[in-house]
Short mmCIF file of N, CA, C and O in Angstrom, two decimals:
data_model
loop_
_atom_site.label_atom_id
_atom_site.label_comp_id
_atom_site.label_asym_id
_atom_site.label_seq_id
_atom_site.Cartn_x
_atom_site.Cartn_y
_atom_site.Cartn_z
N MET A 1 13.70 6.38 -49.77
CA MET A 1 13.13 6.20 -48.44
C MET A 1 12.23 4.97 -48.48
O MET A 1 11.41 4.83 -49.36
N SER A 2 12.37 4.12 -47.49
CA SER A 2 11.54 2.91 -47.46
C SER A 2 10.14 3.27 -46.97
O SER A 2 9.90 4.36 -46.47
N GLU A 3 9.23 2.32 -47.09
CA GLU A 3 7.85 2.58 -46.69
C GLU A 3 7.69 2.77 -45.19
O GLU A 3 6.70 3.31 -44.73
N PHE A 4 8.69 2.34 -44.40
CA PHE A 4 8.59 2.43 -42.94
C PHE A 4 9.25 3.69 -42.37
O PHE A 4 9.06 4.00 -41.22
N GLU A 5 10.04 4.40 -43.16
CA GLU A 5 10.72 5.59 -42.68
C GLU A 5 9.75 6.77 -42.62
O GLU A 5 8.96 6.98 -43.52
N GLN A 6 9.84 7.50 -41.55
CA GLN A 6 9.02 8.69 -41.38
C GLN A 6 9.86 9.92 -41.71
O GLN A 6 10.97 10.06 -41.21
N PRO A 7 9.36 10.83 -42.54
CA PRO A 7 10.13 12.04 -42.80
C PRO A 7 10.13 12.94 -41.56
O PRO A 7 9.08 13.28 -41.04
N THR A 8 11.30 13.26 -41.05
CA THR A 8 11.39 14.06 -39.83
C THR A 8 11.84 15.48 -40.11
O THR A 8 11.73 16.33 -39.25
N GLY A 9 12.39 15.73 -41.29
CA GLY A 9 12.90 17.05 -41.60
C GLY A 9 14.26 17.30 -40.98
O GLY A 9 14.76 18.41 -40.99
N LEU A 10 14.87 16.28 -40.40
CA LEU A 10 16.18 16.42 -39.77
C LEU A 10 17.26 15.92 -40.72
O LEU A 10 17.05 14.98 -41.47
N SER A 11 18.41 16.58 -40.65
CA SER A 11 19.54 16.09 -41.43
C SER A 11 20.05 14.79 -40.82
O SER A 11 19.69 14.43 -39.69
N HIS A 12 20.90 14.09 -41.55
CA HIS A 12 21.45 12.83 -41.04
C HIS A 12 22.25 13.08 -39.76
O HIS A 12 22.15 12.32 -38.81
N LYS A 13 23.00 14.19 -39.73
CA LYS A 13 23.80 14.52 -38.54
C LYS A 13 22.89 14.80 -37.34
O LYS A 13 23.15 14.35 -36.22
N ASP A 14 21.81 15.56 -37.56
CA ASP A 14 20.84 15.83 -36.50
C ASP A 14 20.19 14.54 -36.01
O ASP A 14 20.03 14.33 -34.81
N ASP A 15 19.82 13.69 -36.95
CA ASP A 15 19.16 12.43 -36.59
C ASP A 15 20.09 11.54 -35.77
O ASP A 15 19.67 10.94 -34.78
N THR A 16 21.35 11.47 -36.15
CA THR A 16 22.33 10.68 -35.40
C THR A 16 22.55 11.27 -34.01
O THR A 16 22.61 10.54 -33.02
N ALA A 17 22.65 12.60 -33.92
CA ALA A 17 22.83 13.26 -32.63
C ALA A 17 21.63 13.00 -31.72
O ALA A 17 21.78 12.76 -30.52
N LYS A 18 20.44 13.04 -32.29
CA LYS A 18 19.22 12.77 -31.53
C LYS A 18 19.22 11.34 -31.00
O LYS A 18 18.94 11.10 -29.82
N THR A 19 19.55 10.38 -31.86
CA THR A 19 19.57 8.98 -31.46
C THR A 19 20.56 8.74 -30.32
O THR A 19 20.24 8.08 -29.32
N ASN A 20 21.76 9.30 -30.46
CA ASN A 20 22.78 9.11 -29.42
C ASN A 20 22.38 9.78 -28.10
O ASN A 20 22.63 9.23 -27.03
N ALA A 21 21.74 10.94 -28.18
CA ALA A 21 21.27 11.60 -26.96
C ALA A 21 20.14 10.78 -26.31
O ALA A 21 20.09 10.66 -25.08
N LEU A 22 19.25 10.23 -27.12
CA LEU A 22 18.19 9.38 -26.58
C LEU A 22 18.77 8.15 -25.87
O LEU A 22 18.27 7.74 -24.82
N ILE A 23 19.82 7.58 -26.44
CA ILE A 23 20.48 6.44 -25.80
C ILE A 23 21.05 6.87 -24.44
O ILE A 23 20.87 6.18 -23.43
N ALA A 24 21.71 8.02 -24.41
CA ALA A 24 22.28 8.52 -23.15
C ALA A 24 21.19 8.80 -22.12
O ALA A 24 21.31 8.44 -20.95
N TYR A 25 20.10 9.46 -22.56
CA TYR A 25 18.97 9.72 -21.64
C TYR A 25 18.41 8.40 -21.10
O TYR A 25 18.12 8.29 -19.91
N GLY A 26 18.23 7.43 -21.97
CA GLY A 26 17.69 6.14 -21.55
C GLY A 26 18.60 5.44 -20.55
O GLY A 26 18.14 4.92 -19.53
N LEU A 27 19.89 5.41 -20.84
CA LEU A 27 20.84 4.77 -19.92
C LEU A 27 20.85 5.48 -18.57
O LEU A 27 20.87 4.82 -17.52
N MET A 28 20.81 6.81 -18.60
CA MET A 28 20.82 7.54 -17.33
C MET A 28 19.50 7.35 -16.58
O MET A 28 19.49 7.32 -15.35
N GLY A 29 18.40 7.23 -17.32
CA GLY A 29 17.11 6.95 -16.67
C GLY A 29 17.14 5.62 -15.94
O GLY A 29 16.70 5.50 -14.80
N ILE A 30 17.67 4.59 -16.61
CA ILE A 30 17.83 3.29 -15.96
C ILE A 30 18.81 3.41 -14.80
O ILE A 30 18.62 2.80 -13.75
N GLY A 31 19.83 4.22 -14.99
CA GLY A 31 20.86 4.42 -13.97
C GLY A 31 20.35 5.06 -12.69
O GLY A 31 21.01 4.98 -11.66
N LEU A 32 19.18 5.71 -12.74
CA LEU A 32 18.60 6.25 -11.51
C LEU A 32 18.32 5.15 -10.50
O LEU A 32 18.24 5.39 -9.30
N PHE A 33 18.19 3.91 -11.00
CA PHE A 33 17.87 2.79 -10.13
C PHE A 33 19.03 1.81 -9.97
O PHE A 33 19.02 0.99 -9.07
N THR A 34 20.02 1.87 -10.88
CA THR A 34 21.11 0.90 -10.83
C THR A 34 22.47 1.52 -10.57
O THR A 34 23.36 0.85 -10.08
N GLY A 35 22.67 2.76 -10.94
CA GLY A 35 23.95 3.42 -10.74
C GLY A 35 24.93 3.18 -11.89
O GLY A 35 25.48 4.12 -12.45
N LEU A 36 25.16 1.93 -12.24
CA LEU A 36 26.13 1.61 -13.29
C LEU A 36 25.72 2.22 -14.63
O LEU A 36 26.55 2.81 -15.33
N PHE A 37 24.45 2.12 -14.98
CA PHE A 37 24.00 2.67 -16.25
C PHE A 37 24.05 4.20 -16.25
O PHE A 37 24.13 4.82 -17.31
N TRP A 38 24.00 4.81 -15.09
CA TRP A 38 24.15 6.26 -14.95
C TRP A 38 25.52 6.66 -15.51
O TRP A 38 25.64 7.59 -16.30
N ILE A 39 26.54 5.94 -15.09
CA ILE A 39 27.91 6.22 -15.55
C ILE A 39 28.06 5.89 -17.03
O ILE A 39 28.66 6.66 -17.79
N ILE A 40 27.50 4.77 -17.47
CA ILE A 40 27.58 4.38 -18.88
C ILE A 40 26.91 5.44 -19.77
O ILE A 40 27.43 5.80 -20.82
N GLY A 41 25.75 5.94 -19.33
CA GLY A 41 25.05 6.99 -20.09
C GLY A 41 25.88 8.26 -20.20
O GLY A 41 25.93 8.89 -21.26
N ALA A 42 26.53 8.64 -19.11
CA ALA A 42 27.37 9.84 -19.13
C ALA A 42 28.58 9.65 -20.04
O ALA A 42 28.95 10.55 -20.80
N ILE A 43 29.19 8.48 -19.97
CA ILE A 43 30.34 8.19 -20.83
C ILE A 43 29.90 8.21 -22.30
O ILE A 43 30.60 8.77 -23.16
N TRP A 44 28.74 7.62 -22.58
CA TRP A 44 28.21 7.63 -23.95
C TRP A 44 28.05 9.07 -24.44
O TRP A 44 28.45 9.39 -25.56
N ALA A 45 27.49 9.93 -23.60
CA ALA A 45 27.29 11.33 -23.98
C ALA A 45 28.63 12.05 -24.17
O ALA A 45 28.79 12.85 -25.10
N MET A 46 29.61 11.75 -23.32
CA MET A 46 30.93 12.36 -23.46
C MET A 46 31.58 11.97 -24.78
O MET A 46 32.16 12.80 -25.47
N VAL A 47 31.47 10.70 -25.13
CA VAL A 47 32.09 10.20 -26.35
C VAL A 47 31.39 10.76 -27.59
O VAL A 47 32.05 11.12 -28.58
N LYS A 48 30.09 10.88 -27.55
CA LYS A 48 29.32 11.29 -28.73
C LYS A 48 29.10 12.80 -28.84
O LYS A 48 28.58 13.28 -29.85
N LYS A 49 29.50 13.56 -27.82
CA LYS A 49 29.24 15.00 -27.81
C LYS A 49 29.86 15.72 -29.01
O LYS A 49 29.23 16.58 -29.61
N ASP A 50 31.08 15.38 -29.36
CA ASP A 50 31.73 16.05 -30.49
C ASP A 50 31.01 15.80 -31.80
O ASP A 50 31.03 16.65 -32.70
N ASP A 51 30.36 14.66 -31.94
CA ASP A 51 29.60 14.36 -33.16
C ASP A 51 28.35 15.22 -33.28
O ASP A 51 27.79 15.35 -34.36
N ALA A 52 27.90 15.80 -32.17
CA ALA A 52 26.67 16.59 -32.16
C ALA A 52 26.90 18.09 -32.30
O ALA A 52 25.95 18.86 -32.33
N VAL A 53 28.16 18.51 -32.39
CA VAL A 53 28.46 19.94 -32.51
C VAL A 53 27.81 20.49 -33.76
O VAL A 53 27.92 19.90 -34.85
N GLY A 54 27.09 21.59 -33.60
CA GLY A 54 26.42 22.24 -34.72
C GLY A 54 25.05 21.68 -35.06
O GLY A 54 24.45 22.10 -36.05
N THR A 55 24.57 20.73 -34.26
CA THR A 55 23.25 20.16 -34.53
C THR A 55 22.20 20.81 -33.63
O THR A 55 22.52 21.51 -32.69
N LEU A 56 20.97 20.51 -33.93
CA LEU A 56 19.84 21.00 -33.15
C LEU A 56 19.87 20.46 -31.72
O LEU A 56 19.36 21.09 -30.80
N PHE A 57 20.51 19.32 -31.52
CA PHE A 57 20.47 18.64 -30.23
C PHE A 57 21.76 18.76 -29.43
O PHE A 57 21.94 18.07 -28.42
N GLU A 58 22.64 19.65 -29.82
CA GLU A 58 23.94 19.80 -29.15
C GLU A 58 23.80 20.10 -27.66
O GLU A 58 24.51 19.54 -26.83
N ASP A 59 22.84 20.96 -27.30
CA ASP A 59 22.72 21.33 -25.89
C ASP A 59 22.13 20.22 -25.02
O ASP A 59 22.23 20.26 -23.80
N HIS A 60 21.57 19.19 -25.62
CA HIS A 60 21.11 18.04 -24.84
C HIS A 60 22.30 17.31 -24.22
O HIS A 60 22.21 16.80 -23.10
N TYR A 61 23.42 17.28 -24.92
CA TYR A 61 24.62 16.64 -24.39
C TYR A 61 25.16 17.43 -23.20
O TYR A 61 25.60 16.84 -22.21
N THR A 62 25.09 18.74 -23.28
CA THR A 62 25.48 19.59 -22.15
C THR A 62 24.57 19.31 -20.95
O THR A 62 25.03 19.19 -19.82
N ASN A 63 23.27 19.17 -21.21
CA ASN A 63 22.32 18.85 -20.15
C ASN A 63 22.65 17.51 -19.49
O ASN A 63 22.68 17.40 -18.27
N ILE A 64 22.90 16.50 -20.30
CA ILE A 64 23.20 15.17 -19.78
C ILE A 64 24.45 15.20 -18.90
O ILE A 64 24.46 14.64 -17.79
N LEU A 65 25.48 15.87 -19.38
CA LEU A 65 26.73 15.93 -18.62
C LEU A 65 26.59 16.80 -17.37
O LEU A 65 27.20 16.51 -16.33
N THR A 66 25.76 17.83 -17.44
CA THR A 66 25.49 18.65 -16.25
C THR A 66 24.78 17.81 -15.19
O THR A 66 25.14 17.87 -14.01
N ILE A 67 23.79 17.05 -15.59
CA ILE A 67 23.09 16.17 -14.65
C ILE A 67 24.08 15.20 -14.01
O ILE A 67 24.06 14.99 -12.80
N PHE A 68 24.95 14.62 -14.82
CA PHE A 68 25.90 13.65 -14.30
C PHE A 68 26.85 14.28 -13.28
O PHE A 68 26.98 13.79 -12.16
N TRP A 69 27.54 15.35 -13.67
CA TRP A 69 28.56 15.91 -12.79
C TRP A 69 27.97 16.53 -11.52
O TRP A 69 28.50 16.32 -10.43
N TRP A 70 26.89 17.29 -11.64
CA TRP A 70 26.26 17.85 -10.45
C TRP A 70 25.67 16.74 -9.59
O TRP A 70 25.76 16.77 -8.36
N GLY A 71 25.05 15.75 -10.23
CA GLY A 71 24.49 14.63 -9.48
C GLY A 71 25.57 13.87 -8.73
O GLY A 71 25.40 13.50 -7.57
N LEU A 72 26.70 13.62 -9.39
CA LEU A 72 27.80 12.91 -8.75
C LEU A 72 28.36 13.71 -7.57
O LEU A 72 28.51 13.18 -6.47
N GLY A 73 28.63 14.97 -7.80
CA GLY A 73 29.19 15.81 -6.74
C GLY A 73 28.27 15.94 -5.54
O GLY A 73 28.69 15.77 -4.39
N LEU A 74 27.01 16.23 -5.79
CA LEU A 74 26.07 16.39 -4.68
C LEU A 74 25.76 15.06 -4.00
O LEU A 74 25.51 15.02 -2.79
N SER A 75 25.81 13.95 -4.76
CA SER A 75 25.61 12.63 -4.14
C SER A 75 26.77 12.29 -3.20
O SER A 75 26.56 11.72 -2.13
N ILE A 76 27.97 12.64 -3.60
CA ILE A 76 29.13 12.41 -2.71
C ILE A 76 28.95 13.18 -1.42
O ILE A 76 29.16 12.65 -0.32
N ILE A 77 28.54 14.45 -1.53
CA ILE A 77 28.29 15.26 -0.34
C ILE A 77 27.18 14.63 0.50
O ILE A 77 27.28 14.55 1.73
N GLY A 78 26.13 14.16 -0.16
CA GLY A 78 25.02 13.51 0.55
C GLY A 78 25.48 12.27 1.30
O GLY A 78 25.10 12.06 2.45
N PHE A 79 26.31 11.45 0.66
CA PHE A 79 26.80 10.24 1.33
C PHE A 79 27.71 10.58 2.49
O PHE A 79 27.70 9.90 3.53
N ILE A 80 28.50 11.64 2.36
CA ILE A 80 29.37 12.06 3.47
C ILE A 80 28.52 12.53 4.65
O ILE A 80 28.85 12.25 5.81
N LEU A 81 27.43 13.21 4.35
CA LEU A 81 26.58 13.78 5.41
C LEU A 81 25.46 12.85 5.86
O LEU A 81 24.61 13.24 6.66
N ILE A 82 25.46 11.63 5.40
CA ILE A 82 24.38 10.70 5.72
C ILE A 82 24.33 10.39 7.22
O ILE A 82 23.25 10.14 7.76
N PHE A 83 25.47 10.44 7.87
CA PHE A 83 25.49 10.14 9.30
C PHE A 83 24.81 11.22 10.12
O PHE A 83 24.44 10.99 11.27
N ILE A 84 24.64 12.41 9.59
CA ILE A 84 23.82 13.43 10.25
C ILE A 84 22.61 13.69 9.35
O ILE A 84 22.58 14.60 8.57
N ILE A 85 21.67 12.94 9.41
CA ILE A 85 20.41 12.82 8.66
C ILE A 85 20.28 13.72 7.42
O ILE A 85 19.66 13.33 6.45
N VAL A 86 20.88 14.89 7.40
CA VAL A 86 20.72 15.81 6.27
C VAL A 86 21.17 15.18 4.95
O VAL A 86 20.66 15.53 3.88
N GLY A 87 22.08 14.23 5.00
CA GLY A 87 22.55 13.57 3.79
C GLY A 87 21.43 12.87 3.04
O GLY A 87 21.42 12.85 1.81
N TYR A 88 20.49 12.28 3.77
CA TYR A 88 19.35 11.62 3.13
C TYR A 88 18.51 12.61 2.33
O TYR A 88 18.04 12.31 1.23
N PHE A 89 18.33 13.80 2.89
CA PHE A 89 17.55 14.83 2.20
C PHE A 89 18.29 15.34 0.96
O PHE A 89 17.67 15.61 -0.07
N ILE A 90 19.61 15.45 1.06
CA ILE A 90 20.40 15.86 -0.10
C ILE A 90 20.28 14.81 -1.20
O ILE A 90 20.06 15.14 -2.37
N LEU A 91 20.41 13.55 -0.85
CA LEU A 91 20.31 12.47 -1.83
C LEU A 91 18.93 12.43 -2.48
O LEU A 91 18.81 12.24 -3.69
N LEU A 92 17.90 12.62 -1.69
CA LEU A 92 16.54 12.65 -2.24
C LEU A 92 16.37 13.84 -3.19
O LEU A 92 15.80 13.70 -4.28
N ALA A 93 16.87 15.00 -2.79
CA ALA A 93 16.76 16.19 -3.64
C ALA A 93 17.52 16.01 -4.95
O ALA A 93 17.02 16.39 -6.02
N VAL A 94 18.70 15.42 -4.89
CA VAL A 94 19.48 15.17 -6.11
C VAL A 94 18.74 14.20 -7.02
O VAL A 94 18.69 14.40 -8.24
N TRP A 95 18.13 13.18 -6.46
CA TRP A 95 17.40 12.19 -7.25
C TRP A 95 16.20 12.85 -7.95
O TRP A 95 15.98 12.67 -9.14
N ILE A 96 15.44 13.65 -7.20
CA ILE A 96 14.27 14.34 -7.77
C ILE A 96 14.70 15.32 -8.87
O ILE A 96 14.10 15.38 -9.94
N TRP A 97 15.77 16.08 -8.61
CA TRP A 97 16.28 17.03 -9.60
C TRP A 97 16.72 16.30 -10.85
O TRP A 97 16.44 16.74 -11.97
N SER A 98 17.39 15.18 -10.69
CA SER A 98 17.87 14.39 -11.83
C SER A 98 16.70 13.86 -12.65
O SER A 98 16.73 13.90 -13.89
N VAL A 99 15.68 13.34 -11.99
CA VAL A 99 14.50 12.84 -12.69
C VAL A 99 13.86 13.98 -13.49
O VAL A 99 13.53 13.82 -14.67
N TYR A 100 13.71 15.14 -12.87
CA TYR A 100 13.12 16.29 -13.55
C TYR A 100 13.90 16.66 -14.81
O TYR A 100 13.33 16.84 -15.89
N LYS A 101 15.23 16.79 -14.67
CA LYS A 101 16.07 17.20 -15.80
C LYS A 101 16.06 16.14 -16.91
O LYS A 101 16.04 16.49 -18.09
N LEU A 102 16.05 14.87 -16.55
CA LEU A 102 16.02 13.81 -17.55
C LEU A 102 14.68 13.78 -18.29
O LEU A 102 14.64 13.66 -19.52
N VAL A 103 13.59 13.90 -17.55
CA VAL A 103 12.26 13.90 -18.17
C VAL A 103 12.09 15.12 -19.07
O VAL A 103 11.58 15.02 -20.19
N LYS A 104 12.53 16.28 -18.61
CA LYS A 104 12.44 17.50 -19.41
C LYS A 104 13.25 17.35 -20.70
O LYS A 104 12.77 17.68 -21.79
N GLY A 105 14.46 16.82 -20.59
CA GLY A 105 15.30 16.62 -21.77
C GLY A 105 14.69 15.62 -22.73
O GLY A 105 14.67 15.84 -23.94
N PHE A 106 14.17 14.53 -22.19
CA PHE A 106 13.54 13.50 -23.02
C PHE A 106 12.32 14.07 -23.74
O PHE A 106 12.11 13.82 -24.93
N ALA A 107 11.51 14.86 -23.04
CA ALA A 107 10.32 15.46 -23.65
C ALA A 107 10.71 16.43 -24.78
O ALA A 107 10.07 16.45 -25.83
N LYS A 108 11.74 17.21 -24.56
CA LYS A 108 12.16 18.18 -25.58
C LYS A 108 12.76 17.47 -26.80
O LYS A 108 12.47 17.84 -27.93
N ILE A 109 13.59 16.46 -26.55
CA ILE A 109 14.27 15.81 -27.69
C ILE A 109 13.28 15.00 -28.53
O ILE A 109 13.43 14.92 -29.73
N THR A 110 12.28 14.42 -27.89
CA THR A 110 11.29 13.68 -28.68
C THR A 110 10.37 14.61 -29.47
O THR A 110 9.69 14.18 -30.39
N SER A 111 10.38 15.89 -29.12
CA SER A 111 9.64 16.90 -29.89
C SER A 111 10.54 17.62 -30.88
O SER A 111 10.17 18.67 -31.43
N ASN A 112 11.77 17.10 -31.06
CA ASN A 112 12.76 17.69 -31.97
C ASN A 112 13.08 19.15 -31.62
O ASN A 112 13.22 20.00 -32.49
N LYS A 113 13.21 19.41 -30.32
CA LYS A 113 13.56 20.74 -29.85
C LYS A 113 14.88 20.70 -29.11
O LYS A 113 15.19 19.73 -28.44
N PRO A 114 15.65 21.81 -29.19
CA PRO A 114 16.86 21.88 -28.36
C PRO A 114 16.46 21.96 -26.90
O PRO A 114 15.32 22.35 -26.57
N TYR A 115 17.37 21.60 -26.00
CA TYR A 115 17.03 21.60 -24.58
C TYR A 115 16.69 23.00 -24.10
O TYR A 115 15.74 23.20 -23.37
N ASN A 116 17.47 23.98 -24.51
CA ASN A 116 17.26 25.37 -24.06
C ASN A 116 16.44 26.14 -25.08
O ASN A 116 16.91 27.09 -25.69
N SER A 117 15.20 25.74 -25.26
CA SER A 117 14.34 26.48 -26.20
C SER A 117 13.16 27.06 -25.49
O SER A 117 12.78 26.69 -24.44
#
């Protein structure tokens, strides 16, 4: 171990799963404002999910993909209903829910905890 490495008590597989989930959370966080990174973050999580099977952070990938698919579906409904003002409220609610789920996931993963703990 080099002088700059911090002992985390995590296996290499857990550490890799954590890093990849953090990348996905970060991309989706940026994606709240750009959209494109939202999709890139979800694709990253989809690609890396199998590598996280059996790790402490496996359920974070489920959380990320749940945020993506529910967010996408409800946003489509919101955009369809935008012409009758209720769509704006749906879009705002989806955005707030997404921020909450991303922040909660980020807080748990930086504490080395599974999402559903």
